[in-house]
Coordinates of C-alpha atoms in Angstrom, one line a residue:
X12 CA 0.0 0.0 0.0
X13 CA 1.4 3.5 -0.7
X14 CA -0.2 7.0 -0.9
X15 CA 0.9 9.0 -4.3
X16 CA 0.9 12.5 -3.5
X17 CA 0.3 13.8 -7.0
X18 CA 0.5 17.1 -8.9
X19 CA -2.6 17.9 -11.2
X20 CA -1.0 21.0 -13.0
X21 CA -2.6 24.1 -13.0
X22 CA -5.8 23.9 -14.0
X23 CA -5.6 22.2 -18.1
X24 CA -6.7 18.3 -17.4
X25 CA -4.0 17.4 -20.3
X26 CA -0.7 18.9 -18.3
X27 CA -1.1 16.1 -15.6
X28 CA 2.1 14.2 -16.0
X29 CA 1.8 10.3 -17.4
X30 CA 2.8 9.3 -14.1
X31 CA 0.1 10.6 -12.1
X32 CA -2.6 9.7 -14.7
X33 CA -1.7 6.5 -14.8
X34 CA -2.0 6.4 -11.1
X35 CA -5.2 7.8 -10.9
X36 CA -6.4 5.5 -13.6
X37 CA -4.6 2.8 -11.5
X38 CA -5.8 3.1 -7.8
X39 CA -8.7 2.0 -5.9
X40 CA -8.8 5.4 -3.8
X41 CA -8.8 8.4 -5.3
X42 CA -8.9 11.3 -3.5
X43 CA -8.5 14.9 -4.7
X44 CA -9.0 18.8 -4.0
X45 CA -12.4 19.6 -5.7
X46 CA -12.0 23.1 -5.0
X47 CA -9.1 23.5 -7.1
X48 CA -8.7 20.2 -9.7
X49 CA -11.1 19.4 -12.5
X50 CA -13.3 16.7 -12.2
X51 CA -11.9 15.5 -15.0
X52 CA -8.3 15.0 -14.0
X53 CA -10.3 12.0 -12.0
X54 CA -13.1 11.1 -14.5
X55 CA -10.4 8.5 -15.6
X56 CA -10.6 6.9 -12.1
X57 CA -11.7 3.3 -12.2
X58 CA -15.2 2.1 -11.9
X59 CA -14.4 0.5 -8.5
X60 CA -12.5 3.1 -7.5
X61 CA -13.7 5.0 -4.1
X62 CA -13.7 8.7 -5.3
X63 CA -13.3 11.4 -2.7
X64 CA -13.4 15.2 -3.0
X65 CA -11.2 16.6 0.3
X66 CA -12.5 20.2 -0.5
X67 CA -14.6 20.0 2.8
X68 CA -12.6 17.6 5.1
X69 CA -10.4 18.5 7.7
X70 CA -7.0 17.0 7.8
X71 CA -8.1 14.1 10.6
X72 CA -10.4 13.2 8.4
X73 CA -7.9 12.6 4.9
X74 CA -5.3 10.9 7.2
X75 CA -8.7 8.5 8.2
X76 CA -8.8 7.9 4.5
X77 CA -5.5 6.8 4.2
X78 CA -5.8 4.7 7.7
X79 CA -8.6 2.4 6.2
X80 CA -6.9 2.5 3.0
X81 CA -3.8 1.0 4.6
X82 CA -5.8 -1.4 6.3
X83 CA -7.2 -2.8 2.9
X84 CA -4.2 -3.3 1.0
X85 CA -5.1 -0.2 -1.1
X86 CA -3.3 2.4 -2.9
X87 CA -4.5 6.0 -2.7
X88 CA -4.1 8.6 -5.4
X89 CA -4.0 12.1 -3.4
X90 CA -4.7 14.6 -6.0
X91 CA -3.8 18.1 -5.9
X92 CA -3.5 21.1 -8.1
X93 CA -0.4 22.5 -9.4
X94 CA 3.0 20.9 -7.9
X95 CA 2.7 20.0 -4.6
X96 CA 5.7 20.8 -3.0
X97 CA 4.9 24.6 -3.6
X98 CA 2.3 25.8 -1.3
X99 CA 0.0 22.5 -1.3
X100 CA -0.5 21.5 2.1
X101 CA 0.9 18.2 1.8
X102 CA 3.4 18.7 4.2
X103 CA 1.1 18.4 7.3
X104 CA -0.1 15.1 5.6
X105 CA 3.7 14.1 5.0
X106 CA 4.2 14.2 9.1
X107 CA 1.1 12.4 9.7
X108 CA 2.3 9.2 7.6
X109 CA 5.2 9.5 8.7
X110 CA 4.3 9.2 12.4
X111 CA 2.1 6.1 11.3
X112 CA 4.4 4.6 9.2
X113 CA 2.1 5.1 6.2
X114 CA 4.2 4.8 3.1
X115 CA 4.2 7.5 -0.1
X116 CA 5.5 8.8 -3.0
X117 CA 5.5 11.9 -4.8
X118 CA 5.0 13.0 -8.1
X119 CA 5.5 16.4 -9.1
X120 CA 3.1 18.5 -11.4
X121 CA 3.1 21.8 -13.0
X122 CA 2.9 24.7 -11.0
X123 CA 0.8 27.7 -11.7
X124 CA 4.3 29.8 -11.6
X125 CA 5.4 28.2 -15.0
X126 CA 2.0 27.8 -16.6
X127 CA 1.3 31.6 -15.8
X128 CA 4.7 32.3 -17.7
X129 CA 3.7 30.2 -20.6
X130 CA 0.6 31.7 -20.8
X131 CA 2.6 34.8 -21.4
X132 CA 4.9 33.6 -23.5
X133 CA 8.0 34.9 -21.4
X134 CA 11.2 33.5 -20.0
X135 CA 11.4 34.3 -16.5
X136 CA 15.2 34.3 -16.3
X137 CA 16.9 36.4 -19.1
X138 CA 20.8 36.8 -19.1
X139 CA 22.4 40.0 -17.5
X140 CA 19.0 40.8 -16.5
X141 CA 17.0 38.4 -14.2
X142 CA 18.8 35.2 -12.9
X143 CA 16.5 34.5 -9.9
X144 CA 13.2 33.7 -9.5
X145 CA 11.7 33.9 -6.1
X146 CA 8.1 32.0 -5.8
X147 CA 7.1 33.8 -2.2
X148 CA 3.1 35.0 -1.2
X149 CA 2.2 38.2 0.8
X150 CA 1.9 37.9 4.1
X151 CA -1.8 38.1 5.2
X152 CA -3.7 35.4 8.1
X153 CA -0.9 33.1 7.2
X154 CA 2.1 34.8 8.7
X155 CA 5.9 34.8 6.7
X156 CA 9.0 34.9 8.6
X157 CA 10.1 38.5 9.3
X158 CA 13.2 37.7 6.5
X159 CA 10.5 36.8 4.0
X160 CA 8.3 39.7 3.6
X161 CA 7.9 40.8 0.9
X162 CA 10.1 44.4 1.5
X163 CA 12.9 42.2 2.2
X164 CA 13.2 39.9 -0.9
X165 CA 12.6 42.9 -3.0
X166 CA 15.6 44.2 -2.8
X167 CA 17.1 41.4 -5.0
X168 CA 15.1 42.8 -7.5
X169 CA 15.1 39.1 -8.9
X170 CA 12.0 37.9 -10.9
X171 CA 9.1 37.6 -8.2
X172 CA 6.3 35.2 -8.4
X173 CA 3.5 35.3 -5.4
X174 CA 1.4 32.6 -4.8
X175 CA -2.3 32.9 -2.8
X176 CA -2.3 37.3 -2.7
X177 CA -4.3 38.3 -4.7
X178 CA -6.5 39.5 -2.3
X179 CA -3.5 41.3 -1.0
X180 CA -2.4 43.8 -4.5
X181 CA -2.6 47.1 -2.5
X182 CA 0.3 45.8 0.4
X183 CA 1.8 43.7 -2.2
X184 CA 2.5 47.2 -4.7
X185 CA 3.3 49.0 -1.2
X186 CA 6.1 46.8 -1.0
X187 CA 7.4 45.9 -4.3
X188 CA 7.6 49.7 -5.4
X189 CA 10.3 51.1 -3.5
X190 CA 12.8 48.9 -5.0
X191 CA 11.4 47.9 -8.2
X192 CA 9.9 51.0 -8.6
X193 CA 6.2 52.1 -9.8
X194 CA 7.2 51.6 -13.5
X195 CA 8.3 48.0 -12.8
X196 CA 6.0 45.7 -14.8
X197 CA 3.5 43.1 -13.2
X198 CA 1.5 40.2 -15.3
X199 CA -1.5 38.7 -13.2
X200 CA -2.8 35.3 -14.7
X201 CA -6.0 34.2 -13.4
X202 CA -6.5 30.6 -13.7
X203 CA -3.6 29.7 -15.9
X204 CA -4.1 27.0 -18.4
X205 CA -8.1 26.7 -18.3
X206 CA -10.8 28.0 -20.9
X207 CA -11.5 31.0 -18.7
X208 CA -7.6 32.2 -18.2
X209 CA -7.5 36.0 -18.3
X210 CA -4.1 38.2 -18.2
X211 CA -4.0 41.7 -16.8
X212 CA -0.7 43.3 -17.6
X213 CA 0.7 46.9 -16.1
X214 CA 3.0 48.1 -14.2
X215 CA 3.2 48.0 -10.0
X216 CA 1.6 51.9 -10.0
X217 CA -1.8 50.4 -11.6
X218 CA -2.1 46.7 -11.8
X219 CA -4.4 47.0 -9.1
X220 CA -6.7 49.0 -10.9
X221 CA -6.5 46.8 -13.3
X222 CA -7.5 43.8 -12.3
X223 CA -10.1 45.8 -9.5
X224 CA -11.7 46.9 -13.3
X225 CA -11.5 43.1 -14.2
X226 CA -13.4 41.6 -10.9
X227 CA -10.3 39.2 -10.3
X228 CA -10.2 37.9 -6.6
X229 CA -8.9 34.4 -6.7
X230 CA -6.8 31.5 -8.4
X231 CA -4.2 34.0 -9.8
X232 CA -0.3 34.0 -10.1
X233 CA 1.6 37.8 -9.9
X234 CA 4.6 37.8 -11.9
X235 CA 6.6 41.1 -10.8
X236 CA 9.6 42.2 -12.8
X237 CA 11.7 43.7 -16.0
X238 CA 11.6 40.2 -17.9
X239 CA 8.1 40.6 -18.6
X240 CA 8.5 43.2 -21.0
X241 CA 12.5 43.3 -21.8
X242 CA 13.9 42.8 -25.4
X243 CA 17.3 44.1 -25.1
X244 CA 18.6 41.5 -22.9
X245 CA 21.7 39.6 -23.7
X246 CA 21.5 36.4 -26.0
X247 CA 22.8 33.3 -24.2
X248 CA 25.8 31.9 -24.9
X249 CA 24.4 28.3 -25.1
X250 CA 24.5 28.9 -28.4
X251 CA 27.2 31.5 -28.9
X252 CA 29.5 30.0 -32.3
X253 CA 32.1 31.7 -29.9
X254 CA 31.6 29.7 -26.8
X255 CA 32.9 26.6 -25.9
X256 CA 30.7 23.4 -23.8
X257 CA 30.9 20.3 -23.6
X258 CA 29.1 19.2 -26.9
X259 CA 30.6 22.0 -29.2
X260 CA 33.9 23.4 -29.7
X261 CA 34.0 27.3 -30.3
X262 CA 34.4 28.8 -33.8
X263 CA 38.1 30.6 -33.8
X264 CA 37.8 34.1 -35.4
X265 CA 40.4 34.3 -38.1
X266 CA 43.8 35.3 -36.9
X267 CA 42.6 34.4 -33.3
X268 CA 45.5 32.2 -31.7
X269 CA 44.1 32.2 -28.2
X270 CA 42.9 28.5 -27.0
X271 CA 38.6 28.5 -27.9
X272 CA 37.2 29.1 -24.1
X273 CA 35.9 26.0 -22.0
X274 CA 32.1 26.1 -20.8
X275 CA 30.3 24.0 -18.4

């Protein structure tokens, strides 16, 4: 018996890895966030299988699932949206198996932090320009340690992705716009991946507006910073003729006698 703690991507049934759809095809318990993944990243469940939305339970009551399901020789497909290692609330249920020596796995999914990047067609790391990508939320009931608000990690001015806030935009573009600075732009992307997806684009001084005008208040990703909208950033040199790796030699320039430079 194990319990499969799987990612359901974002929001698109299809960007469920093969893994985790062939485990929810596969177990005899299903059990998945209804609040959050389509019905029919489960539809696929076996006719047998027990089938169980944990939208309303409380977390004594999915661990019970799992108890019984241990006791019948049953494996369990725990579904939940996006990847869920990044805010998923799988870790409380991680401690809870492990204090009853309930086995499990864990198979990642997409998270709403790359789909919401796809969906805008950007590269969140750009060379000479971006080279960190913090995925962080704004604090609001759920606290953040005091070196994790949000004033603090903008000073790296690194590519900023918040999870869960929404709710929060005025605090959020308090914070963000001393050191990104009110021009700075912001991409909002309301339930990436799904028929109803919408993207709000502006900058930190009136994204709020913006998606105020819009009536967005849930199931949206912020992306904050200058890769959103930059097109003078350096190429890579993954593909530089002049650079040097592992699986290409660098093109000399004629009369060049220096060695051709070694990449990683």
């Amino acid at each position: 018996m194990r319990v499969y703690i799987i990612g359901a991507g974002p929001g698109d049934p299809g960007l469920i890895t093969v893994r985790g759809a062939e485990l929810v095809a596969r177990c005899p318990v299903v059990m998945y966030t209804g609040s959050l993944v389509p019905r029919e990243v489960v539809a696929t469940a076996r006719p047998d299988a027990r089938v169980i939305d944990s939208s309303g339970m409380t977390l004594d009551q999915i661990v019970e699932v799992f108890v019984e399901a241990r006791e019948a020789g049953h494996d369990v497909a725990r579904v939940h949206t996006g990847d869920p290692v990044l805010f998923g609330s799988t870790a409380e249920q991680m401690r809870r198996m492990d204090e009853l020596g309930i086995p499990y796995e864990i198979i990642p999914g997409v998270s709403s932090f790359t789909a919401a990047a796809a969906a805008l067609g950007r590269e969140l790391t750009l060379p000479e320009l971006s080279q960190t990508v913090i995925l962080t939320r704004a604090e609001g009931r759920t606290p953040v340690p005091p070196a994790e608000r949000l004033e603090e990690l903008a000073r790296h001015q690194a590519t900023l992705c918040l999870f869960l806030s929404i709710t929060l935009l005025k605090d959020v573009t308090a914070a963000l716009i001393p050191a990104y600075g009110a021009d700075c732009p912001v991409a909002v992307v309301h339930k990436a991946s799904c028929p109803d997806q919408k993207i709000v684009t502006g900058t930190l001084a009136d994204i709020r507006e913006k998606v105020r005008a819009e009536g967005i208040k849930s199931q949206s990703m912020i992306l904050v910073g200058r890769v959103l909208t930059s097109t003078d950033f350096a190429d890579s040199r993954l593909y530089d003729p002049e650079f040097s790796h592992r699986f290409r030699k660098a093109e000399k320039k004629p009369g060049d006698p220096r060695p051709a430079e070694e990449g990683s």
